[in-house]
Tab-separated table of C-alpha atoms in Angstrom:
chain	number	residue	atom	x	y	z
A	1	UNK	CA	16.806	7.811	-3.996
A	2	UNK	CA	18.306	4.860	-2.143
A	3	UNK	CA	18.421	1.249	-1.778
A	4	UNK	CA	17.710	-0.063	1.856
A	5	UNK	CA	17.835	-3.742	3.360
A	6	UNK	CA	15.605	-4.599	5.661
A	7	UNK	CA	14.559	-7.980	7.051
A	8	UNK	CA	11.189	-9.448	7.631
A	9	UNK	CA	11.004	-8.946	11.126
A	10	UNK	CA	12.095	-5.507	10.853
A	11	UNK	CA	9.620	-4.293	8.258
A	12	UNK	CA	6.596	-3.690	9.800
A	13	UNK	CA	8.174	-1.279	12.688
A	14	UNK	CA	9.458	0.550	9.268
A	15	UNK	CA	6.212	0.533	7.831
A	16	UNK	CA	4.115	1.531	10.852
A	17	UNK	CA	6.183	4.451	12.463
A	18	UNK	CA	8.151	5.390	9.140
A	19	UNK	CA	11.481	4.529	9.973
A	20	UNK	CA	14.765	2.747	9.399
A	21	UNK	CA	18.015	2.364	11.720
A	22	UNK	CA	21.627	2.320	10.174
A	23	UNK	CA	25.316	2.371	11.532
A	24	UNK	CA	26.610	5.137	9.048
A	25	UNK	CA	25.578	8.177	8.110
A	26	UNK	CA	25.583	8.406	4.321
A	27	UNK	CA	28.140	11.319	3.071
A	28	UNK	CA	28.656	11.073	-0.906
A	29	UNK	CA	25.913	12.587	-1.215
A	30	UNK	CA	24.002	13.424	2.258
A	31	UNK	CA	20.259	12.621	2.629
A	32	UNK	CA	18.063	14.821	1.659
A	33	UNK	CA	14.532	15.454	2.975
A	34	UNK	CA	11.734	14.167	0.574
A	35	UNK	CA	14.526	11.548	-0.990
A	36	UNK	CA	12.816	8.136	-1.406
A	37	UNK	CA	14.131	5.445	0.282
A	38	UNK	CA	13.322	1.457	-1.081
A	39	UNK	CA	12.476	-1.018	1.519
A	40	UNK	CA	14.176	-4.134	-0.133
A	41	UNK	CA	13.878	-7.486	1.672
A	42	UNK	CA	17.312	-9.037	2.175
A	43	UNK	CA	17.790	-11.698	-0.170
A	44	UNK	CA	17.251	-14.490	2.310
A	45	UNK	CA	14.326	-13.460	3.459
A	46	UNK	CA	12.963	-12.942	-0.030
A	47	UNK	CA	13.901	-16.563	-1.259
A	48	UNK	CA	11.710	-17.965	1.937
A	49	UNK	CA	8.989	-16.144	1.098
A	50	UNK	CA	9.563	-16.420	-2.809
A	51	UNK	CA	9.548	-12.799	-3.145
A	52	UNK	CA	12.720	-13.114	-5.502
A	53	UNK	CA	11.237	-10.590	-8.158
A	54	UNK	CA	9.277	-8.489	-5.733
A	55	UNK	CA	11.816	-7.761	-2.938
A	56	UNK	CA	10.158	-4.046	-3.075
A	57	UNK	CA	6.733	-3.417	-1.694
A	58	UNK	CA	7.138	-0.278	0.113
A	59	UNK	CA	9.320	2.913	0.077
A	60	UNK	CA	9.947	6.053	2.602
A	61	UNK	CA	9.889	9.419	2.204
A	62	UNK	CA	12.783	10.741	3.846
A	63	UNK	CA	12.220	13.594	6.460
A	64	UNK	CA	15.917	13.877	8.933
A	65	UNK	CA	18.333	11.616	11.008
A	66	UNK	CA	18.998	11.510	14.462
A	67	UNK	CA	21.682	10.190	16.346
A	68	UNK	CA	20.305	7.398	19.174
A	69	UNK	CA	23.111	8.107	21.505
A	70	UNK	CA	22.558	5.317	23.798
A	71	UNK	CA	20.351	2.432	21.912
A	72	UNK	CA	17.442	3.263	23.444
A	73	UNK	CA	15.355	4.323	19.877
A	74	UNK	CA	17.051	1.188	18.598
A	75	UNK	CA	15.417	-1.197	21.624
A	76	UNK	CA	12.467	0.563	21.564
A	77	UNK	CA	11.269	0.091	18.254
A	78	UNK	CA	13.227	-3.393	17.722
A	79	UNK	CA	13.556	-4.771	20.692
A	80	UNK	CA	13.649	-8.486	19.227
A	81	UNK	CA	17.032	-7.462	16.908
A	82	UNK	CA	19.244	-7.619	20.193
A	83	UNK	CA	21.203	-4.681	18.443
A	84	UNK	CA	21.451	-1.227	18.505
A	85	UNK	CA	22.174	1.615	15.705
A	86	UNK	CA	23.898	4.379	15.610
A	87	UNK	CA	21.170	6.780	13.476
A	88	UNK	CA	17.845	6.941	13.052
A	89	UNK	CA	16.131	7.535	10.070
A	90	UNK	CA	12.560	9.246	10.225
A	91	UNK	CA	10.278	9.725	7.617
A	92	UNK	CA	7.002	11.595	6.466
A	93	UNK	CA	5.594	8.980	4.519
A	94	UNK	CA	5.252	4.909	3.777
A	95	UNK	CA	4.314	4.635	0.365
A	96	UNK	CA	3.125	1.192	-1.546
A	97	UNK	CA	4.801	0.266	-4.596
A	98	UNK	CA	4.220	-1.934	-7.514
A	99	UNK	CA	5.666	-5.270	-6.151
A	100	UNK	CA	9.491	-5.245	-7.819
A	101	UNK	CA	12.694	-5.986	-7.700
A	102	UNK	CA	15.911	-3.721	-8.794
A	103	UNK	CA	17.630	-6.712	-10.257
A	104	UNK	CA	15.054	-7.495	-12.845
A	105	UNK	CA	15.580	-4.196	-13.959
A	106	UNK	CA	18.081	-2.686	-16.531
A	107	UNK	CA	20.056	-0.320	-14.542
A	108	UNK	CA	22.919	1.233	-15.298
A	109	UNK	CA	24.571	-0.100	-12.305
A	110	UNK	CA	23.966	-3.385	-9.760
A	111	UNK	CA	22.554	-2.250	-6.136
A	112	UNK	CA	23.621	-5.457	-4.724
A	113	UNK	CA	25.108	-6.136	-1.260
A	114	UNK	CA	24.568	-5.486	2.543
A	115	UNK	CA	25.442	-1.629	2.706
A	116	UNK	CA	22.635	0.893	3.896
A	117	UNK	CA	21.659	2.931	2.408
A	118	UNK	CA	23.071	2.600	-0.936
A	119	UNK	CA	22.779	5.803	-3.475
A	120	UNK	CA	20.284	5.052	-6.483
A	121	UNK	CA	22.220	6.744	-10.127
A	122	UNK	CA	19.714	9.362	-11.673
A	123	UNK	CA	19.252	7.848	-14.802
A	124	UNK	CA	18.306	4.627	-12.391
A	125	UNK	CA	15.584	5.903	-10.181
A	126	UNK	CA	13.947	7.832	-13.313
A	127	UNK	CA	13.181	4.110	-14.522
A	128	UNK	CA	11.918	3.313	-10.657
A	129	UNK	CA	9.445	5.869	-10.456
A	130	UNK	CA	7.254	4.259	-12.307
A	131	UNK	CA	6.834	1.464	-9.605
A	132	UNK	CA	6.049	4.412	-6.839
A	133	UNK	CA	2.287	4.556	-5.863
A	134	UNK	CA	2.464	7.954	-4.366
A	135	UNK	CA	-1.468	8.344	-4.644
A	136	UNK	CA	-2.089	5.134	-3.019
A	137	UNK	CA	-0.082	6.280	0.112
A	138	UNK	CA	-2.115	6.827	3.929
A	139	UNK	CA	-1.137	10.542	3.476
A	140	UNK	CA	-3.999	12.974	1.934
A	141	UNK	CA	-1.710	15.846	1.200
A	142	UNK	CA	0.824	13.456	-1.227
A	143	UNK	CA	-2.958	12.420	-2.558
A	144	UNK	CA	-3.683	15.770	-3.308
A	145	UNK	CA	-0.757	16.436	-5.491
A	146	UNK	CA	-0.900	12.979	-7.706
A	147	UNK	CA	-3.279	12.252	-9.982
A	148	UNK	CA	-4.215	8.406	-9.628
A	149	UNK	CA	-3.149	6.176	-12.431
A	150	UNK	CA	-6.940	4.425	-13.405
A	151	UNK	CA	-5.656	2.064	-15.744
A	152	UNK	CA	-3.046	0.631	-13.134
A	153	UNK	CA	-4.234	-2.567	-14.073
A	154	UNK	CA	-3.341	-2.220	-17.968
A	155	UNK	CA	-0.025	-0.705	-17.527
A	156	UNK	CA	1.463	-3.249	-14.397
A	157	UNK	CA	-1.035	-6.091	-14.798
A	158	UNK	CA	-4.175	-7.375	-12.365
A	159	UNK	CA	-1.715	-9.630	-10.226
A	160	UNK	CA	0.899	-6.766	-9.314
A	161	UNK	CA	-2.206	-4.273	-9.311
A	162	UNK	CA	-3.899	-6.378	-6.752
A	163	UNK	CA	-0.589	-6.678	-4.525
A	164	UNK	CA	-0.207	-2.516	-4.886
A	165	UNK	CA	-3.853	-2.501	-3.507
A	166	UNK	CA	-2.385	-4.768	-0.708
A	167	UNK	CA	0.365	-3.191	0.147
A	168	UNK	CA	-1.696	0.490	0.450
A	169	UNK	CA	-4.126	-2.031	2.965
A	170	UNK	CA	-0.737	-3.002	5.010
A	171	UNK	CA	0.416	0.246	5.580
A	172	UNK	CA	-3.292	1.524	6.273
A	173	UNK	CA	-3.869	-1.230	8.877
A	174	UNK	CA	-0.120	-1.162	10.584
A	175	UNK	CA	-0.259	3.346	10.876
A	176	UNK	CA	-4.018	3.936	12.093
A	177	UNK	CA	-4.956	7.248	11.725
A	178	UNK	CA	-8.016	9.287	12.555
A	179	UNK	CA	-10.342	8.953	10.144
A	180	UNK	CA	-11.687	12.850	9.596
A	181	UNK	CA	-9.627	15.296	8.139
A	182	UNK	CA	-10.468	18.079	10.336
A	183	UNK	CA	-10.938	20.936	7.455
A	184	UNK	CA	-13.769	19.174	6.269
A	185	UNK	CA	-14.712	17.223	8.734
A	186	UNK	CA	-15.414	13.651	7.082
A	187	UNK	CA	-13.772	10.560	7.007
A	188	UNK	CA	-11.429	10.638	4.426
A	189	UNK	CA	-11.097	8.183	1.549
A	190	UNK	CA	-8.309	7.408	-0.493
A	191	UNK	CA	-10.083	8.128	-4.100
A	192	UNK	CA	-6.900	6.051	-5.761
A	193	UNK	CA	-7.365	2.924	-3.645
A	194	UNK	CA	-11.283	3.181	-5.531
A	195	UNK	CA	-9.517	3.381	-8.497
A	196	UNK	CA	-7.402	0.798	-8.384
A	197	UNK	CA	-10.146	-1.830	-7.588
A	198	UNK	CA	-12.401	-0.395	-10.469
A	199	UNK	CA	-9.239	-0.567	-13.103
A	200	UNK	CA	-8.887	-4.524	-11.627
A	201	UNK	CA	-11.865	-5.500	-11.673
A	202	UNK	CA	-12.110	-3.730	-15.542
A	203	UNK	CA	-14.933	-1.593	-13.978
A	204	UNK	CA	-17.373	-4.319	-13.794
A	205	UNK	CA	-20.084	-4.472	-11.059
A	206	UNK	CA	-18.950	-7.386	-8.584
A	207	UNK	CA	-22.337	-8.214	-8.015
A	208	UNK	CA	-24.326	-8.342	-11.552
A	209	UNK	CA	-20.643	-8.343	-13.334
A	210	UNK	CA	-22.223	-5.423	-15.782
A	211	UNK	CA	-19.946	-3.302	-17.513
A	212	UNK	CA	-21.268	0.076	-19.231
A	213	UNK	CA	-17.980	0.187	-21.496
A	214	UNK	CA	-19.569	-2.773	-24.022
A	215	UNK	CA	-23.007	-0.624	-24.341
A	216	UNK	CA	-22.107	3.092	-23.870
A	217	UNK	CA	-18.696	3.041	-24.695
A	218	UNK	CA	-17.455	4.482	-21.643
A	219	UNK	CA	-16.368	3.635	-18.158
A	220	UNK	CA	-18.907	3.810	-14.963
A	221	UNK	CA	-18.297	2.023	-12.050
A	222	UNK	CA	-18.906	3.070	-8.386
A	223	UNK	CA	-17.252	1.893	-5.063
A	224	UNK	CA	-18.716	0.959	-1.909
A	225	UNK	CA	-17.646	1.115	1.440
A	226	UNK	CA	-19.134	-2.156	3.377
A	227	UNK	CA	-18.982	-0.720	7.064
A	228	UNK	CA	-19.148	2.725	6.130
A	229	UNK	CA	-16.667	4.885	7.167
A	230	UNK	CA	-18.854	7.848	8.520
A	231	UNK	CA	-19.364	4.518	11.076
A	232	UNK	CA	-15.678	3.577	11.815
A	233	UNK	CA	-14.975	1.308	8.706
A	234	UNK	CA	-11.497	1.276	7.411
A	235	UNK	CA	-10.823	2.719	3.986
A	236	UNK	CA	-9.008	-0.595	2.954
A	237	UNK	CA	-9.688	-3.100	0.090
A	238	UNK	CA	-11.265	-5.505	2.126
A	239	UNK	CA	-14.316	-3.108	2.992
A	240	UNK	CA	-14.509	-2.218	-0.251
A	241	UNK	CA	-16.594	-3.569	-3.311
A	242	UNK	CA	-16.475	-2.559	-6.854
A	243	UNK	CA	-20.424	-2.366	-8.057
A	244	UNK	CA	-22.867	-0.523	-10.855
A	245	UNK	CA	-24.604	2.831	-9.371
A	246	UNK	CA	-27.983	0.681	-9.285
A	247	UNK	CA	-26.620	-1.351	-6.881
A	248	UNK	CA	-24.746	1.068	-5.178
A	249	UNK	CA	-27.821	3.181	-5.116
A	250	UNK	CA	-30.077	-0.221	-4.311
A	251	UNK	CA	-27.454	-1.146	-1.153
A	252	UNK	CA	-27.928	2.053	0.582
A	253	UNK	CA	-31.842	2.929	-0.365
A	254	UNK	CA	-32.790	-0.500	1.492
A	255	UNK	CA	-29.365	-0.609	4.362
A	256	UNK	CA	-28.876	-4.197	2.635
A	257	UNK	CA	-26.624	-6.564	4.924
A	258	UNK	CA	-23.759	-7.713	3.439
A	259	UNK	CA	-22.627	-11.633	4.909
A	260	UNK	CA	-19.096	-11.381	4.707
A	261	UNK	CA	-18.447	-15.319	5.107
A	262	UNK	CA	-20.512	-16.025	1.568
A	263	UNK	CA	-19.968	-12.550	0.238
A	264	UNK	CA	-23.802	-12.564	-0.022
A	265	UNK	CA	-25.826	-9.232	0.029
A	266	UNK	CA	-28.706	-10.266	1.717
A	267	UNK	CA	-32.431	-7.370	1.068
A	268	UNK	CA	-34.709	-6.685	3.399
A	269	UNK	CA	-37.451	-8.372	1.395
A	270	UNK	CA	-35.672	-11.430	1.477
A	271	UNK	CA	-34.014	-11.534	-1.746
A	272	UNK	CA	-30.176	-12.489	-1.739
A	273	UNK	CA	-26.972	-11.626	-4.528
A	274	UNK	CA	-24.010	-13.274	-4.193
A	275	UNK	CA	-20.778	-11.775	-5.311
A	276	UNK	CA	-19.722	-13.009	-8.675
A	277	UNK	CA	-16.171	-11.788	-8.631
A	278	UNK	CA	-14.573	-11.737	-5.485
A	279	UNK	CA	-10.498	-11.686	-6.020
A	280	UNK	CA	-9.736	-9.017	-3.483
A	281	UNK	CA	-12.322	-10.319	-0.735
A	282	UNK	CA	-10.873	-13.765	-0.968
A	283	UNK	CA	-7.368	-13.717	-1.220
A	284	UNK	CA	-7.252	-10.519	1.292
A	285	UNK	CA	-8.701	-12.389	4.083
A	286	UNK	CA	-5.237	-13.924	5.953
A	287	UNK	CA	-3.686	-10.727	5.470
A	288	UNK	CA	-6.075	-8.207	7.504
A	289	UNK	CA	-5.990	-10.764	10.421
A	290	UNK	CA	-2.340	-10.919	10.603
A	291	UNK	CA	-1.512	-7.090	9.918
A	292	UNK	CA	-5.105	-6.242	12.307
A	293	UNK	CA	-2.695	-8.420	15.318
A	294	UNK	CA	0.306	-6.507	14.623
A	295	UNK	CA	-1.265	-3.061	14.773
A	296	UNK	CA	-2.836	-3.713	17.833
């Protein structure tokens, strides 16, 4: 594992094409393919954006490095840095993270300073792991081998749960994808990113706020995809609600129309439900128009 800087207007380009640039290529020891690599915000960047305890959102799986012998992968992918590198990293995978930050941490060690990209100690990156969301990463076959954690929310908290769920949505919107997976030929979902909203939400409906735990004594909540994705709809967290399987049955037996601007469900018959808890849908809103411009 390793510690990389990155600034603000360098991140997305990491995030969308899975990448990093650096002058040196590490030695003691080399990179190695599948190492993780932490995309920290520099320092001043994080005090602007009062990110001081989460300068860590995101993290890349490492895949090889290339020499860009005459700047042009450099200018190409940031052409507003007025710099070139000297090696490129690529990468297989951007993966979300519990928002965090290695100096609130008790390491064995500080990871301070401008070098990239800085070696992460053993018995250091066995206490990071923990902050990896490898199921909530845009990549089915890393979903396929991690089982999702459904009580994110009680181990990390809703706050830092919600900003996981956020950070899944950034790297979702900024690295499009096709939406089938070709051996099965559906769109495919990212069954963590479900789980995640039920375990915020404390699996109650969003609609009617019912929760089968306090009457059954177990956990049933369902998911539903607003603009469906056999349609085109993005599997993200803001086309996404949290609700009971009667209304999840209810929504799709009568095609009910969902008015984003009141988060209103609005029935054919005329009857109308208005969202009762709407976290996600609310606070989400500024982010999917300025990450929707970016990946354009």
């Amino acid at each position: 594992m390793r510690r990389l800087n990155v600034r603000e207007a360098q991140i997305n380009e990491c995030i969308k094409s899975a990448m990093f640039a650096i002058d040196f290529q590490p030695q003691t020891p080399e990179l190695q393919p599948g190492e993780l690599l932490l995309l920290q915000l520099v320092k001043q960047d994080a005090v602007k954006r009062e990110k001081l305890n989460s300068r860590i959102d995101f993290a890349l799986k490492f895949d090889r490095l290339e020499r860009d012998y005459d700047g042009s992968i450099s200018r190409k992918h940031w052409p507003n840095e007025g710099r070139i590198w000297n090696w490129i990293i690529y990468c297989s995978a951007t993966i979300p993270t519990i928002p965090f930050s290695l100096e609130n941490l008790n390491l064995s060690r500080s990871y301070d300073g401008q070098d990239n990209a800085r070696y992460i100690a053993p018995e250091d990156e066995r206490q990071i792991m923990q902050f990896i969301q490898w199921s909530l990463a845009e990549n089915p076959e890393l979903e396929k081998q991690i089982v999702p954690n459904i009580e994110l929310s009680k181990q990390f908290g809703q706050e830092s749960t919600l900003s996981a769920i956020f950070n899944h949505d950034r790297i979702a919107l900024l690295r499009p994808r096709s939406r089938k997976v070709v051996s099965v030929n559906r769109p495919y979902r990212n069954r963590a990113l479900a789980d995640s909203l039920k375990s915020y939400y404390n699996y109650h409906c969003q609609i009617c706020n019912y929760n089968f735990q306090s009457r059954y004594g177990v956990q049933v909540a369902d998911t539903h995809h607003i603009h469906y994705l056999s349609n085109g709809g993005p599997d993200i967290s803001g086309n996404i609600i949290v609700v009971c399987p009667n209304h999840h049955s209810i929504i799709h037996a009568t095609n009910a129309r969902f008015d984003r601007e009141n988060l209103i469900y609005e029935y054919p018959n005329g009857l109308w439900e208005e969202l009762v808890l709407t976290d996600h849908l609310t606070q989400a809103s500024s982010l999917y128009d300025v990450y929707e411009v970016s990946a354009a």
